[in-house]
Coordinates of C-alpha atoms in Angstrom, one line a residue:
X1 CA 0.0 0.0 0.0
X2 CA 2.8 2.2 1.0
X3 CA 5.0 1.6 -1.7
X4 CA 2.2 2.5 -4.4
X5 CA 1.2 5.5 -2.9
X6 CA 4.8 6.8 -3.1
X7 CA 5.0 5.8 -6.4
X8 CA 2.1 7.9 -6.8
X9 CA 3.3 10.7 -4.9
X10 CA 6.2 11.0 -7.4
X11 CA 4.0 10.7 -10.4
X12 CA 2.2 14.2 -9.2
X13 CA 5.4 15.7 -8.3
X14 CA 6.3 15.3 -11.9
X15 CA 3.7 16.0 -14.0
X16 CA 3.2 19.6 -11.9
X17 CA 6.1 22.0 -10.6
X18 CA 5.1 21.9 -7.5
X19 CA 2.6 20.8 -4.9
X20 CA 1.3 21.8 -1.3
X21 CA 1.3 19.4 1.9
X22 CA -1.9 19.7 1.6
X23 CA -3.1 19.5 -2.3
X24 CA -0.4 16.3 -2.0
X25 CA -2.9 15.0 1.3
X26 CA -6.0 15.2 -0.7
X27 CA -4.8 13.8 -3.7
X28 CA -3.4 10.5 -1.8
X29 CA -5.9 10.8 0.6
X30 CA -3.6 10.7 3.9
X31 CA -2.9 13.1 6.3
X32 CA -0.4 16.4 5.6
X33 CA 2.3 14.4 7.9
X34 CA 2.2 11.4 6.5
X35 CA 2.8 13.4 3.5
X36 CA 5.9 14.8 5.1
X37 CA 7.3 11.5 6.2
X38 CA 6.7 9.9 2.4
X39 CA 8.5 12.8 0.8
X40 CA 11.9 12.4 3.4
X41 CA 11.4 8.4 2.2
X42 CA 11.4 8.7 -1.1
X43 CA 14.4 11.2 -0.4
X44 CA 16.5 9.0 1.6
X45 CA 15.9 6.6 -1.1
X46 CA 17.6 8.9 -3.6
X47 CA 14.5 10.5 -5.2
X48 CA 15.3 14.4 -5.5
X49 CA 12.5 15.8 -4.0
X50 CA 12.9 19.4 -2.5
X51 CA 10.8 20.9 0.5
X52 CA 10.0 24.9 0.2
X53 CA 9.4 26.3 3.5
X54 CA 7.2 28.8 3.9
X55 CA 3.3 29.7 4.3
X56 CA 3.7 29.5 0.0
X57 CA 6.2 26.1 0.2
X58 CA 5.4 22.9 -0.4
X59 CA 7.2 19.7 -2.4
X60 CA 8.6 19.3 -5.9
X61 CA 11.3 17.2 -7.8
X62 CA 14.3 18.9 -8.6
X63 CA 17.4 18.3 -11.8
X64 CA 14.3 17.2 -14.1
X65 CA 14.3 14.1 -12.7
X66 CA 12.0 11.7 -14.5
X67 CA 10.6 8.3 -12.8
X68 CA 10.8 5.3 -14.9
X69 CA 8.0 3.6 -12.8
X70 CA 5.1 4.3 -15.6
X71 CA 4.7 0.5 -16.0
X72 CA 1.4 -0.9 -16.2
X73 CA 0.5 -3.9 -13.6
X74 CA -2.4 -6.0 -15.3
X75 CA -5.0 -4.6 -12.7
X76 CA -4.5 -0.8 -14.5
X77 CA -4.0 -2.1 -17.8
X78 CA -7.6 -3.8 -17.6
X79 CA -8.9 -0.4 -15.9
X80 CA -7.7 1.6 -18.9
X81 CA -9.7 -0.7 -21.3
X82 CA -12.9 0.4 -19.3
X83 CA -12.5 4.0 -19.3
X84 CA -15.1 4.9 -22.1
X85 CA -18.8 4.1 -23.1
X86 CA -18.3 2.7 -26.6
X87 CA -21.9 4.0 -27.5
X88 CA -21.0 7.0 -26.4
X89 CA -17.8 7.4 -28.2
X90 CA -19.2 5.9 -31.3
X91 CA -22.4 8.7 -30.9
X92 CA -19.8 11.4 -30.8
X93 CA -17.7 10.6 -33.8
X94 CA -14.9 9.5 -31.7
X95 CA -15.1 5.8 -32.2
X96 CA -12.0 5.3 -34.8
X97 CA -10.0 7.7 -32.6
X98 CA -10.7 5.6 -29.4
X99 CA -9.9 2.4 -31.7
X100 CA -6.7 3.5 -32.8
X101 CA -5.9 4.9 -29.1
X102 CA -6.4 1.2 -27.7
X103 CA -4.2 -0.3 -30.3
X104 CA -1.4 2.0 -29.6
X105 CA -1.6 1.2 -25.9
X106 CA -1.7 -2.2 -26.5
X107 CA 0.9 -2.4 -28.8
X108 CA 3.0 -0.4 -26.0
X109 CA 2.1 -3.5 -23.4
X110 CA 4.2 -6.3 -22.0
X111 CA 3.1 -8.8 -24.0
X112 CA 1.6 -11.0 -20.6
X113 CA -0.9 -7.7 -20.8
X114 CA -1.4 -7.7 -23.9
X115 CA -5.2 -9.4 -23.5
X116 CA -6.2 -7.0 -21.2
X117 CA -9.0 -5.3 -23.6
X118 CA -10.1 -8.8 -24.4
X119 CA -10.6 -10.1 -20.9
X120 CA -11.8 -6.4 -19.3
X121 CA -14.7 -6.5 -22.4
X122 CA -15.8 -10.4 -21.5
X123 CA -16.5 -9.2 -18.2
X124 CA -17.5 -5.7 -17.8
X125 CA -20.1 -3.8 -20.3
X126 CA -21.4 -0.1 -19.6
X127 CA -24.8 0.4 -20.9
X128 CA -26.0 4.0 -20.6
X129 CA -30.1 4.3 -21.3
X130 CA -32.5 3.3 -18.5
X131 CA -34.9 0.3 -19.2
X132 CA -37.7 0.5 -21.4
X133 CA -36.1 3.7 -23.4
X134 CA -35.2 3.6 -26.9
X135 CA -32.1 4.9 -27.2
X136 CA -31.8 8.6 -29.1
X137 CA -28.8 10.0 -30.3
X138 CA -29.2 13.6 -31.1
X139 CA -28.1 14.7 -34.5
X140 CA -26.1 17.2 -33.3
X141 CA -24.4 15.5 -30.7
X142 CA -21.0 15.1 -32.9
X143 CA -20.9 18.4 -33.8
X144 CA -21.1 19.9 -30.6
X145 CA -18.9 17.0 -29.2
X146 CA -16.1 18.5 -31.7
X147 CA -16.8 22.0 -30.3
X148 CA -15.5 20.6 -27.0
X149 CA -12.7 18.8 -27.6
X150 CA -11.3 22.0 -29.4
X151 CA -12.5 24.8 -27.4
X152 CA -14.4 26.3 -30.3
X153 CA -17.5 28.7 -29.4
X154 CA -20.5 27.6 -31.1
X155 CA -23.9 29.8 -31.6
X156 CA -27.0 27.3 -30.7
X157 CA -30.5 27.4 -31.7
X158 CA -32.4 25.7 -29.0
X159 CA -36.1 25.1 -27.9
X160 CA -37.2 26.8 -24.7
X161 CA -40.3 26.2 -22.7
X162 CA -41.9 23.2 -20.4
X163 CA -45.0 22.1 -19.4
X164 CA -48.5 23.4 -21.3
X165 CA -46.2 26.5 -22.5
X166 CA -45.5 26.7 -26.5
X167 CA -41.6 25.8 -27.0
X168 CA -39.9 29.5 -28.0
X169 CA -36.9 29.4 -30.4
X170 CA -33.8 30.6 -28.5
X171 CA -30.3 31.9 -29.7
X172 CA -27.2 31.9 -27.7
X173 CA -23.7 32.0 -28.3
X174 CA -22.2 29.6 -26.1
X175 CA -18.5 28.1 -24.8
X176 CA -19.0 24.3 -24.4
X177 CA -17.2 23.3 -21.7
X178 CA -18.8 19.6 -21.3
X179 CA -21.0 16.8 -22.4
X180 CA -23.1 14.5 -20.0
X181 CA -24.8 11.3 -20.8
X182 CA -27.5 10.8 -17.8
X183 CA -29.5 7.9 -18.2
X184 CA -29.5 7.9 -22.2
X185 CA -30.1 11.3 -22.5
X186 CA -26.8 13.9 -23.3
X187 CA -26.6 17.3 -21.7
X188 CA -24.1 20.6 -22.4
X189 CA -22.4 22.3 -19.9
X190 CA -21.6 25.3 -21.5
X191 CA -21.1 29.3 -20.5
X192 CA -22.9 31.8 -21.6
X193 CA -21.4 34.7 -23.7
X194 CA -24.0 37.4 -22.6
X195 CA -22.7 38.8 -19.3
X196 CA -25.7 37.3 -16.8
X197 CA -24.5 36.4 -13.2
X198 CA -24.7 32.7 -13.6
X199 CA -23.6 32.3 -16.7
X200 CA -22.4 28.2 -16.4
X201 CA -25.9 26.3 -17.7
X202 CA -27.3 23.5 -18.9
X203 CA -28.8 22.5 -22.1
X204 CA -30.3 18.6 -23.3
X205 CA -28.7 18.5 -26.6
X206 CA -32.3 17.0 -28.1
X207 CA -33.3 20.4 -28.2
X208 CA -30.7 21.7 -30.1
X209 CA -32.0 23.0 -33.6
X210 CA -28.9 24.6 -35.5
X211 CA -25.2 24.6 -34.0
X212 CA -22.6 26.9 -36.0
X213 CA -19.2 26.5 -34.7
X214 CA -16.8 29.3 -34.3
X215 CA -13.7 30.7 -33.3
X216 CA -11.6 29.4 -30.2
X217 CA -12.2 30.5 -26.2
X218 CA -10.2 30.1 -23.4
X219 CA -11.0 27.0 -20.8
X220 CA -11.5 27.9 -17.4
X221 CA -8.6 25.9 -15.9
X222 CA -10.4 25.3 -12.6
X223 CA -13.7 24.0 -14.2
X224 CA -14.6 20.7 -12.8
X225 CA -17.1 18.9 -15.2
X226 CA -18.2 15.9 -12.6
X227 CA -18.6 18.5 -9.3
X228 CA -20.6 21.0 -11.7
X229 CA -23.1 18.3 -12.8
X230 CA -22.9 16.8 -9.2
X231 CA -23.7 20.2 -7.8
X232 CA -26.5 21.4 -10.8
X233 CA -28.3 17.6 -10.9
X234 CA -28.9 18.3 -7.1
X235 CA -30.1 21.7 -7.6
X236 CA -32.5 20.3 -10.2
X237 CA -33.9 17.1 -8.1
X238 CA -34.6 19.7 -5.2
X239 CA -36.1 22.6 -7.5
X240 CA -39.0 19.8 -8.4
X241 CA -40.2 18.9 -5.0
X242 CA -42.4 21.6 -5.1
X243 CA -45.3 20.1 -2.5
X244 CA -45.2 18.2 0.7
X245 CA -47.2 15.1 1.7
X246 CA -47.4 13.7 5.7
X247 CA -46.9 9.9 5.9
X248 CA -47.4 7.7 8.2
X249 CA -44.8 4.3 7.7
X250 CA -44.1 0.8 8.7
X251 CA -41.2 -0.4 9.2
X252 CA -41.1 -1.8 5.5
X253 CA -42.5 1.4 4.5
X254 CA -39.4 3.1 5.9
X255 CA -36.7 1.1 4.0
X256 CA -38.8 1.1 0.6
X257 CA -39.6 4.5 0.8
X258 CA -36.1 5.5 -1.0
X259 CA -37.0 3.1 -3.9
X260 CA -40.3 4.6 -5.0
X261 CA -39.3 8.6 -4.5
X262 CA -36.8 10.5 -4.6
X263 CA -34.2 8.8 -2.3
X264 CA -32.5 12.2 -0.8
X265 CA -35.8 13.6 -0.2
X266 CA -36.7 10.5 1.6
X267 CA -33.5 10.1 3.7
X268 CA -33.8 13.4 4.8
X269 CA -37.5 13.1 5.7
X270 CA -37.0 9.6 7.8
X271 CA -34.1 11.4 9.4
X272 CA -35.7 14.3 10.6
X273 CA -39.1 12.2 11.8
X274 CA -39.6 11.3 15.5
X275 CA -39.5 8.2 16.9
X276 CA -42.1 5.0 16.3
X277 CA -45.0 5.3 17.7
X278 CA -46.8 2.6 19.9
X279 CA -48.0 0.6 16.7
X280 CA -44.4 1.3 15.3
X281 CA -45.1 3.3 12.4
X282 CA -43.4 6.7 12.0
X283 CA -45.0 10.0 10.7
X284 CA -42.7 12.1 7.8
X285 CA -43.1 14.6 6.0
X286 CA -42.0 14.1 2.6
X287 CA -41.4 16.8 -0.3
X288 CA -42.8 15.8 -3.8
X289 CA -43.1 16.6 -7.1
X290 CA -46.6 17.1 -7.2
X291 CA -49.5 15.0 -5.2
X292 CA -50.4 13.5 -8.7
X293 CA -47.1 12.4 -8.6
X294 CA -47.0 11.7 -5.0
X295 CA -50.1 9.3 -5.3
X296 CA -48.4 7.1 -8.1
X297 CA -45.1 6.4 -6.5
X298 CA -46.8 5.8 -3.2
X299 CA -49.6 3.1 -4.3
X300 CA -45.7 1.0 -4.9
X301 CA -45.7 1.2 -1.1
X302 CA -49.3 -1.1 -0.7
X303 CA -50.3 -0.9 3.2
X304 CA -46.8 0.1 4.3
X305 CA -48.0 3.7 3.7
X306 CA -50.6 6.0 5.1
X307 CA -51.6 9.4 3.7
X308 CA -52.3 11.7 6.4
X309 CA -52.1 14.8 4.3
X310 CA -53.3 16.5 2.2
X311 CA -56.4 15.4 3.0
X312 CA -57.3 15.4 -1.2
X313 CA -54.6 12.4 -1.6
X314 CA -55.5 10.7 1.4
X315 CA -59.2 10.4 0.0
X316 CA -57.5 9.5 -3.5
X317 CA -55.4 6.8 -1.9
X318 CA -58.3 5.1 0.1
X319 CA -60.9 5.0 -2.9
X320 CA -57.7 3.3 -4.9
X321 CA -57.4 0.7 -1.7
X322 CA -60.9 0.0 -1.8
X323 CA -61.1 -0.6 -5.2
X324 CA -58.0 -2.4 -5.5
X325 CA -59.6 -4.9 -2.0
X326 CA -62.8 -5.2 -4.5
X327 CA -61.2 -6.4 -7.4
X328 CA -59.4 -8.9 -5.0
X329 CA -62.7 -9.8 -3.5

């Protein structure tokens, strides 16, 4: 364990000029002293790494040195293999490229490695689109996926609008920064070139009408694509849970409760109830989407559930209860 993570360690020293205690801590996940007693290892074992003193100090590798320890065990060599969706890559036009890039690594194997593509694809497969979805790839999609591998601006031509509202054209001149596949459906994390105060957004690239690529920009170094979507896809799942519904839950109702609605919401509901009462249920109260929406994920629940408001779903709940013990009559 030790012994990898100074390999590690030296790894980051040399592909940055320098690193803190602490950006070295979080990246090999220890603490700042163990850091410190790594770095006089690897010293004492005649790796040049240098110590900066200071509030500004921190590690680095001096005289250019240059590890040799790049080798691939099996393990890594296997990982690599996995490291795309090959729908994905095929949707964006970068199939042949992602061919040729396998070869090239495999080529550059120990030959005892040299099946690691073949025995990482018999036993792992990535597929993207939920159940009972027909996969869509928007036309677009390699376009715009071109736009961000180069750094190119592109002016879009989008659908706006939602619910009973009639879908407005839209222009914008944008800087793709990102694309997401979530659950078969691909997203754009772009920035907007119009001056607003929040100008990082988020486009499904199914409502794209016209893209028109342009001239280059310049990448925000410190944009993090996964903590952006992280961050916005929670934003979104708690802008929808617009109404609340009181429950009162068995034991079973409890556990399941994360499977039929949204499990954050639910977590945090169950956490903040009380304790069971005498019959051992517990009373929650849950944020939905809607109550139309509340009463279809909760008929999943059967009699682990009880509405206790609003007083509307209760009544929609019990006539669905009765009519479901007639049929069963």
């Amino acid at each position: 364990m030790r012994a990898a993570r100074l390999i590690k360690m030296v790894l980051l020293l040399q592909a940055r000029p320098g690193m803190t205690a602490a950006e070295l801590a979080r990246e090999l996940e220890v603490s700042e002293r163990t850091v410190t007693r790594d770095a006089q290892a690897l010293s004492e074992a005649g790796v040049p790494v240098y110590a900066d003193r200071g509030r500004a100090g921190g590690y680095r590798l001096i005289g250019g040195y240059r590890t040799r320890l790049t080798g691939l065990a099996r393990g890594e060599a296997e990982a690599l293999f996995l490291s795309g969706v090959p729908g994905a890559l095929r949707d964006m036009g970068l199939e042949d490229a992602a061919s040729a890039a396998r070869l090239k690594v495999s080529a550059a194997l120990q030959p005892a490695l040299r099946d690691a593509s073949r025995t990482a694809a018999q036993r792992f497969h990535l597929d993207a689109p939920g159940w009972f979805h027909e996969p869509h790839t928007p036309e677009l999609l390699a376009v715009v996926a071109g736009a961000v591998w180069e750094d190119r601006v592109v002016r879009v031509g989008y659908l706006r609008g939602s619910g009973d509202r009639e879908p407005v054209r839209v222009e914008r001149e944008l800087e793709p920064y990102g694309l997401v596949l979530k659950a078969g459906v691909w997203y754009l994390a772009a920035r907007v070139r119009d001056g607003s105060a929040d100008p990082l957004r988020v486009y499904r690239l199914d409502r794209l009408e016209s893209v028109e690529p342009g001239g280059p920009f310049v990448r925000d170094g410190d944009f993090d694509l996964p903590a952006f979507w992280a961050e916005r896809a929670a934003q979104f799942a708690r802008s929808i849970l617009r109404d609340t519904v009181v429950l009162r839950l068995t034991a079973a109702g409890v556990r399941r409760l994360p499977e039929v609605t949204d499990a954050a919401a639910a977590r945090e509901a169950v956490a903040a109830a009380g304790p069971a009462d005498a019959a051992g249920t517990v009373t929650v109260t849950l944020p939905v989407e809607s109550w139309d929406v509340a009463f279809t994920q909760l008929l999943a629940l059967g009699p682990e559930v009880e509405v206790v408001a609003p007083a509307e779903l209760r009544e929609r709940c019990a006539t669905a209860a009765r009519a479901a013990a007639a049929r069963y009559a």
